[in-house]
XYZ file of C-alpha atoms in Angstrom:
385
model
C 125.759 105.830 102.057
C 123.350 103.272 100.978
C 119.820 103.735 100.135
C 118.767 102.582 103.819
C 121.567 103.890 105.887
C 122.961 100.282 106.507
C 126.014 100.625 104.885
C 128.674 103.509 103.875
C 131.804 103.241 101.431
C 134.950 104.918 100.659
C 137.370 104.567 97.848
C 141.133 104.881 98.550
C 144.044 105.775 96.051
C 141.688 105.920 93.269
C 143.252 105.439 89.796
C 146.203 103.801 91.225
C 147.253 100.170 91.153
C 146.328 99.422 94.903
C 143.224 101.491 94.802
C 140.235 99.618 96.676
C 136.806 100.441 97.771
C 136.204 99.911 101.605
C 132.466 99.365 102.664
C 131.363 99.579 106.545
C 128.420 98.527 108.586
C 126.912 101.464 110.025
C 125.515 99.846 113.177
C 129.218 98.776 114.098
C 131.335 101.463 111.662
C 133.471 98.236 111.158
C 134.755 97.266 107.910
C 132.374 94.842 106.145
C 134.307 91.134 106.168
C 137.242 93.087 107.852
C 138.552 93.541 104.249
C 138.511 96.015 101.847
C 137.459 95.303 97.753
C 140.702 95.529 95.974
C 139.961 96.881 92.555
C 143.221 98.125 90.943
C 142.839 101.164 89.257
C 139.087 101.842 90.024
C 138.342 105.628 89.450
C 134.613 105.758 91.077
C 131.730 104.446 92.524
C 127.988 104.780 93.282
C 125.459 103.090 95.536
C 122.110 102.014 94.144
C 119.081 104.358 95.307
C 117.015 101.206 95.438
C 119.100 98.194 96.870
C 122.333 97.068 98.072
C 124.223 97.509 95.009
C 127.407 99.302 94.361
C 128.242 100.565 90.488
C 132.054 101.381 89.881
C 134.193 101.561 86.725
C 137.641 100.816 86.177
C 139.706 102.565 83.330
C 141.631 100.781 80.543
C 144.950 99.434 81.972
C 147.537 98.351 79.260
C 145.689 95.702 77.270
C 142.778 95.211 79.654
C 139.950 97.226 78.618
C 137.993 99.516 80.910
C 134.481 97.967 82.372
C 131.622 99.070 84.654
C 130.591 96.428 86.995
C 127.702 96.170 89.429
C 128.574 94.173 92.418
C 126.032 92.979 95.238
C 126.792 93.924 98.851
C 127.473 92.145 101.387
C 128.038 89.086 98.990
C 130.184 91.280 96.986
C 129.043 89.120 93.914
C 129.737 90.828 90.418
C 126.153 90.766 89.268
C 126.823 92.635 85.724
C 130.155 93.810 83.887
C 130.620 95.474 80.759
C 133.938 96.115 78.993
C 134.453 99.281 77.168
C 137.044 100.178 74.748
C 138.860 103.713 74.003
C 137.447 105.256 77.086
C 138.592 108.798 78.315
C 135.988 109.175 81.507
C 132.942 107.845 82.804
C 129.985 109.601 84.783
C 127.440 107.226 86.542
C 123.792 108.155 87.768
C 121.177 106.137 88.735
C 116.979 106.336 88.187
C 115.522 107.567 91.671
C 114.335 104.146 92.515
C 117.366 102.107 91.396
C 115.517 100.382 88.188
C 118.139 101.788 85.590
C 121.884 102.941 86.129
C 123.264 105.515 83.177
C 126.820 105.571 82.357
C 127.754 108.547 80.382
C 131.047 107.217 78.277
C 133.384 109.841 76.841
C 135.179 107.932 73.839
C 138.618 108.740 72.492
C 139.747 108.703 68.979
C 143.299 107.433 67.920
C 144.946 110.483 68.831
C 143.842 110.634 72.322
C 140.968 113.243 72.107
C 137.464 113.211 73.218
C 135.294 112.484 69.446
C 132.058 111.340 70.749
C 129.887 109.980 73.803
C 127.685 107.192 74.237
C 125.434 106.031 77.396
C 125.283 102.627 78.783
C 121.839 101.775 80.120
C 121.714 98.825 82.766
C 118.282 97.571 83.174
C 118.849 96.611 86.819
C 115.567 95.180 87.654
C 115.173 92.887 84.537
C 116.470 89.268 84.075
C 120.479 88.980 83.623
C 120.479 92.623 83.355
C 120.610 93.521 80.262
C 122.285 96.686 78.676
C 121.071 99.352 76.142
C 123.420 101.647 74.010
C 122.582 105.321 73.065
C 125.588 106.656 70.753
C 125.679 110.760 70.162
C 128.385 112.304 67.966
C 127.844 115.290 69.938
C 129.098 116.814 72.715
C 127.003 115.948 76.029
C 126.043 119.399 77.806
C 123.610 117.748 80.531
C 121.283 114.758 81.037
C 118.950 113.249 83.701
C 116.590 110.371 84.072
C 112.960 110.966 84.734
C 112.220 110.131 88.718
C 110.841 106.810 89.293
C 110.004 106.762 85.332
C 111.594 105.398 82.270
C 112.627 108.772 80.098
C 115.875 110.169 79.670
C 116.464 113.412 78.515
C 120.060 114.413 77.142
C 120.906 117.864 75.972
C 123.783 117.500 73.407
C 125.568 119.997 70.899
C 127.101 123.362 70.711
C 125.842 126.787 71.485
C 122.958 127.611 69.246
C 123.137 124.271 67.532
C 122.240 122.391 70.653
C 119.561 119.878 70.765
C 117.455 118.099 73.433
C 116.648 114.385 72.692
C 114.127 112.397 74.936
C 114.449 108.628 75.059
C 112.668 105.813 76.274
C 114.176 103.463 78.314
C 111.784 100.630 78.030
C 108.639 101.141 75.663
C 105.786 98.842 74.954
C 108.051 96.474 73.180
C 110.849 96.394 75.950
C 113.157 98.249 73.960
C 114.952 101.403 74.147
C 113.883 104.197 71.690
C 113.914 107.708 70.736
C 110.577 109.553 71.342
C 111.775 113.096 69.698
C 114.386 115.657 69.328
C 114.304 118.969 69.494
C 116.543 121.056 67.601
C 118.163 124.614 68.290
C 117.506 124.888 72.106
C 119.246 127.223 73.967
C 119.724 125.334 77.222
C 121.972 123.819 79.287
C 120.353 122.058 82.254
C 117.677 119.364 82.582
C 115.291 119.772 85.912
C 112.850 117.061 86.536
C 109.543 117.345 88.274
C 110.366 115.160 91.758
C 106.997 113.183 90.497
C 108.307 112.606 86.864
C 106.333 113.396 83.552
C 106.923 117.502 83.612
C 110.493 118.638 82.767
C 111.943 122.298 82.740
C 115.113 122.736 80.330
C 116.884 125.896 81.411
C 119.742 128.088 80.635
C 121.348 128.399 83.948
C 124.695 130.234 84.787
C 125.113 132.460 81.423
C 124.992 136.128 81.042
C 122.114 135.633 78.330
C 118.445 135.775 78.712
C 118.199 132.639 81.122
C 115.520 130.571 78.672
C 113.267 128.227 80.704
C 111.069 125.642 78.372
C 108.454 123.468 80.008
C 107.910 119.959 78.490
C 105.294 117.368 79.097
C 107.145 113.989 78.298
C 103.859 112.227 78.136
C 103.188 113.439 74.355
C 106.214 115.391 74.195
C 104.750 118.588 73.839
C 106.054 122.327 75.105
C 103.691 123.875 77.283
C 105.419 126.904 77.864
C 108.402 129.097 77.802
C 109.916 132.160 80.029
C 113.119 133.954 80.756
C 114.583 134.895 83.916
C 117.705 137.193 83.176
C 121.034 135.560 84.438
C 119.305 132.665 86.304
C 121.575 130.536 88.579
C 119.367 128.202 90.169
C 116.004 126.198 89.503
C 113.988 124.240 92.143
C 110.762 122.303 92.102
C 108.428 122.020 95.059
C 108.009 118.448 96.287
C 104.418 118.088 94.844
C 105.770 118.889 91.465
C 103.341 121.589 90.920
C 105.393 124.594 91.204
C 109.215 125.680 90.274
C 111.326 128.547 91.377
C 114.232 129.970 89.638
C 116.623 132.409 91.620
C 119.560 134.692 90.647
C 121.941 134.663 93.904
C 123.964 137.496 94.926
C 126.690 134.901 95.320
C 127.150 134.526 91.884
C 125.583 137.606 90.137
C 125.654 141.178 91.890
C 122.635 142.702 90.065
C 118.815 141.468 89.651
C 119.118 139.502 92.849
C 115.660 137.604 93.517
C 113.630 134.848 92.692
C 110.287 133.904 90.272
C 107.782 131.495 91.285
C 106.147 129.460 87.993
C 103.403 126.491 87.554
C 104.399 123.772 86.226
C 102.865 124.826 82.971
C 105.383 127.661 82.609
C 103.063 130.295 83.911
C 104.744 133.091 86.053
C 103.090 133.650 89.464
C 104.945 135.643 91.015
C 108.461 137.537 90.690
C 110.328 139.462 93.267
C 113.839 140.993 93.625
C 115.517 141.305 96.860
C 118.781 142.867 97.852
C 121.254 140.141 99.010
C 119.347 137.035 97.951
C 121.272 133.882 98.305
C 119.312 130.732 97.688
C 115.606 129.750 97.793
C 114.558 125.987 99.004
C 111.088 124.451 99.122
C 109.981 122.740 102.789
C 110.106 118.907 102.538
C 107.072 117.113 102.137
C 106.817 113.771 103.837
C 106.645 110.582 102.200
C 102.746 109.440 101.132
C 101.268 106.699 103.106
C 99.618 105.255 100.193
C 101.630 102.050 98.641
C 102.529 101.534 95.226
C 99.886 99.335 94.386
C 97.429 102.072 95.815
C 98.974 104.622 93.814
C 98.912 102.902 90.444
C 95.057 101.939 91.229
C 94.367 105.536 91.947
C 95.968 106.875 88.387
C 94.075 103.936 86.758
C 91.113 105.073 88.173
C 91.121 108.753 87.734
C 89.064 109.516 85.399
C 86.229 107.849 87.257
C 87.085 109.904 90.351
C 87.262 112.970 87.977
C 83.278 112.303 87.040
C 82.497 112.120 90.437
C 84.339 115.267 91.512
C 83.098 117.260 88.890
C 79.402 116.167 89.560
C 80.308 117.359 93.145
C 81.712 120.569 91.876
C 78.660 121.209 89.597
C 76.403 120.664 92.561
C 77.954 122.941 94.662
C 78.449 125.797 92.408
C 74.460 125.443 91.608
C 73.928 125.498 95.199
C 76.351 128.628 95.570
C 74.187 130.354 92.684
C 70.628 129.613 94.557
C 72.078 131.247 97.402
C 73.146 134.426 95.695
C 69.943 135.016 93.609
C 67.773 134.312 97.194
C 70.296 136.931 98.943
C 69.794 139.425 96.144
C 66.030 138.982 96.169
C 65.548 139.648 99.907
C 67.755 142.899 99.465
C 65.349 143.986 96.948
C 62.325 143.177 98.880
C 64.074 144.617 101.721
C 64.559 147.921 99.797
C 61.222 148.191 98.339
C 59.583 147.872 101.654
C 61.710 150.575 102.945
C 61.270 153.104 100.252
C 57.341 152.621 100.387
C 57.565 153.277 104.493
C 59.650 156.693 103.410
C 57.260 157.268 100.737
C 54.196 157.612 102.993
C 56.031 159.518 105.510
C 56.700 161.930 102.635
C 53.093 161.996 101.655
C 51.983 162.817 105.348
C 54.182 165.792 105.575
C 53.094 167.333 102.345
C 50.813 170.067 104.200
C 53.564 170.912 106.404
C 56.083 171.390 104.002
C 53.595 173.878 102.042
C 53.084 175.799 105.024
C 56.852 176.178 105.520
C 57.229 177.254 102.007
C 54.240 179.938 101.910
C 53.193 178.208 98.913
C 50.993 175.230 97.382
C 53.062 172.565 96.754
C 52.497 170.323 93.823
C 54.007 166.802 94.476
C 55.302 165.358 91.182
C 57.451 162.204 91.698
C 56.994 160.745 88.348
C 60.475 161.829 87.494
C 62.109 160.251 90.907
C 62.300 156.605 89.813
C 65.216 155.482 87.440
C 64.774 151.860 86.264
C 67.800 150.368 85.617
C 68.419 146.578 84.514
C 72.012 144.970 85.742
C 72.753 141.520 83.986
C 75.023 139.157 86.211
C 76.555 135.860 84.689
C 75.792 132.923 87.284
C 76.468 130.195 85.317
C 77.956 129.318 81.923
C 77.436 125.682 80.434
C 78.073 124.362 76.904
C 75.420 122.044 75.721
C 76.544 119.942 72.419
C 73.802 119.982 69.733
C 73.132 116.499 68.304
């Protein structure tokens, strides 16, 4: 399906000489322009999540190189094409807004064996759609583009020698750059927060400890780590503040259950459930704010933060005064009650003496025990100039 549901498409006889892509109009369910798009040997295609653009790739046929092509629908104009050589396979995945198309290309050597991998990055929103290239001599385990952002995370290598590389697809100079590579990571899955910035690198569906690493891609810092034994699934909540990991009984018979984490890697809740299958978050409706309003809020966030911090201090000060006044009233009421009972006690002294058949010498000096209790009301740091 296209991003807005206006079109849907299917591929027929993929990889064969008479292969074709058929695009249909969802209103009429009729074939667009009453004919399919004939693309001999086409292998796969993918819709852009941001506009009516199809991305597809065709393998090498005899002396004709493989190619990746972007085609506009319904005009069928090829807006960008890139020839590729020594191609074993291609995998396409889009950025969530359709700003970038990343094509993972597995390359063959002269012996027709996969020897290395590279990424072709199509900058779809830019003029003439430039294409950047990332070449890796390792096996690519997993990769994912930041939702709505410009970062790419690639896990590559084998076993304990795996590495996780963070790339900026469009830096301040408008170029692709490698931000940082974390070496010797024991992970095999990239899971981005739905709002971008934060990412979890996890070790899923293995018999090992189930390593979880929580990163902030803004400054490339490892915020926290965790473990969930035999973890099979990972799922972010729509706000990007929490993430759940689960061990499904469909895959693992023992230790089924889930763990709830903060985006910083703090374990908030852990529960084992018999016959646990899957856990999912309730969808969140789209925001009513426009992209410009969201950008303005993020830009002025520090100004808003100062305003809300001042309100928090006022509310805390008000709460502290209320607590003090309440305690003073309780102390005053207790003192009044005690004085009242002390007078009654003194008035009954003769009666007590007659009942005991002896003189009573009242000595109340030791009846009162004074105790000082210190309670922290507010803590404030004052810089000393």
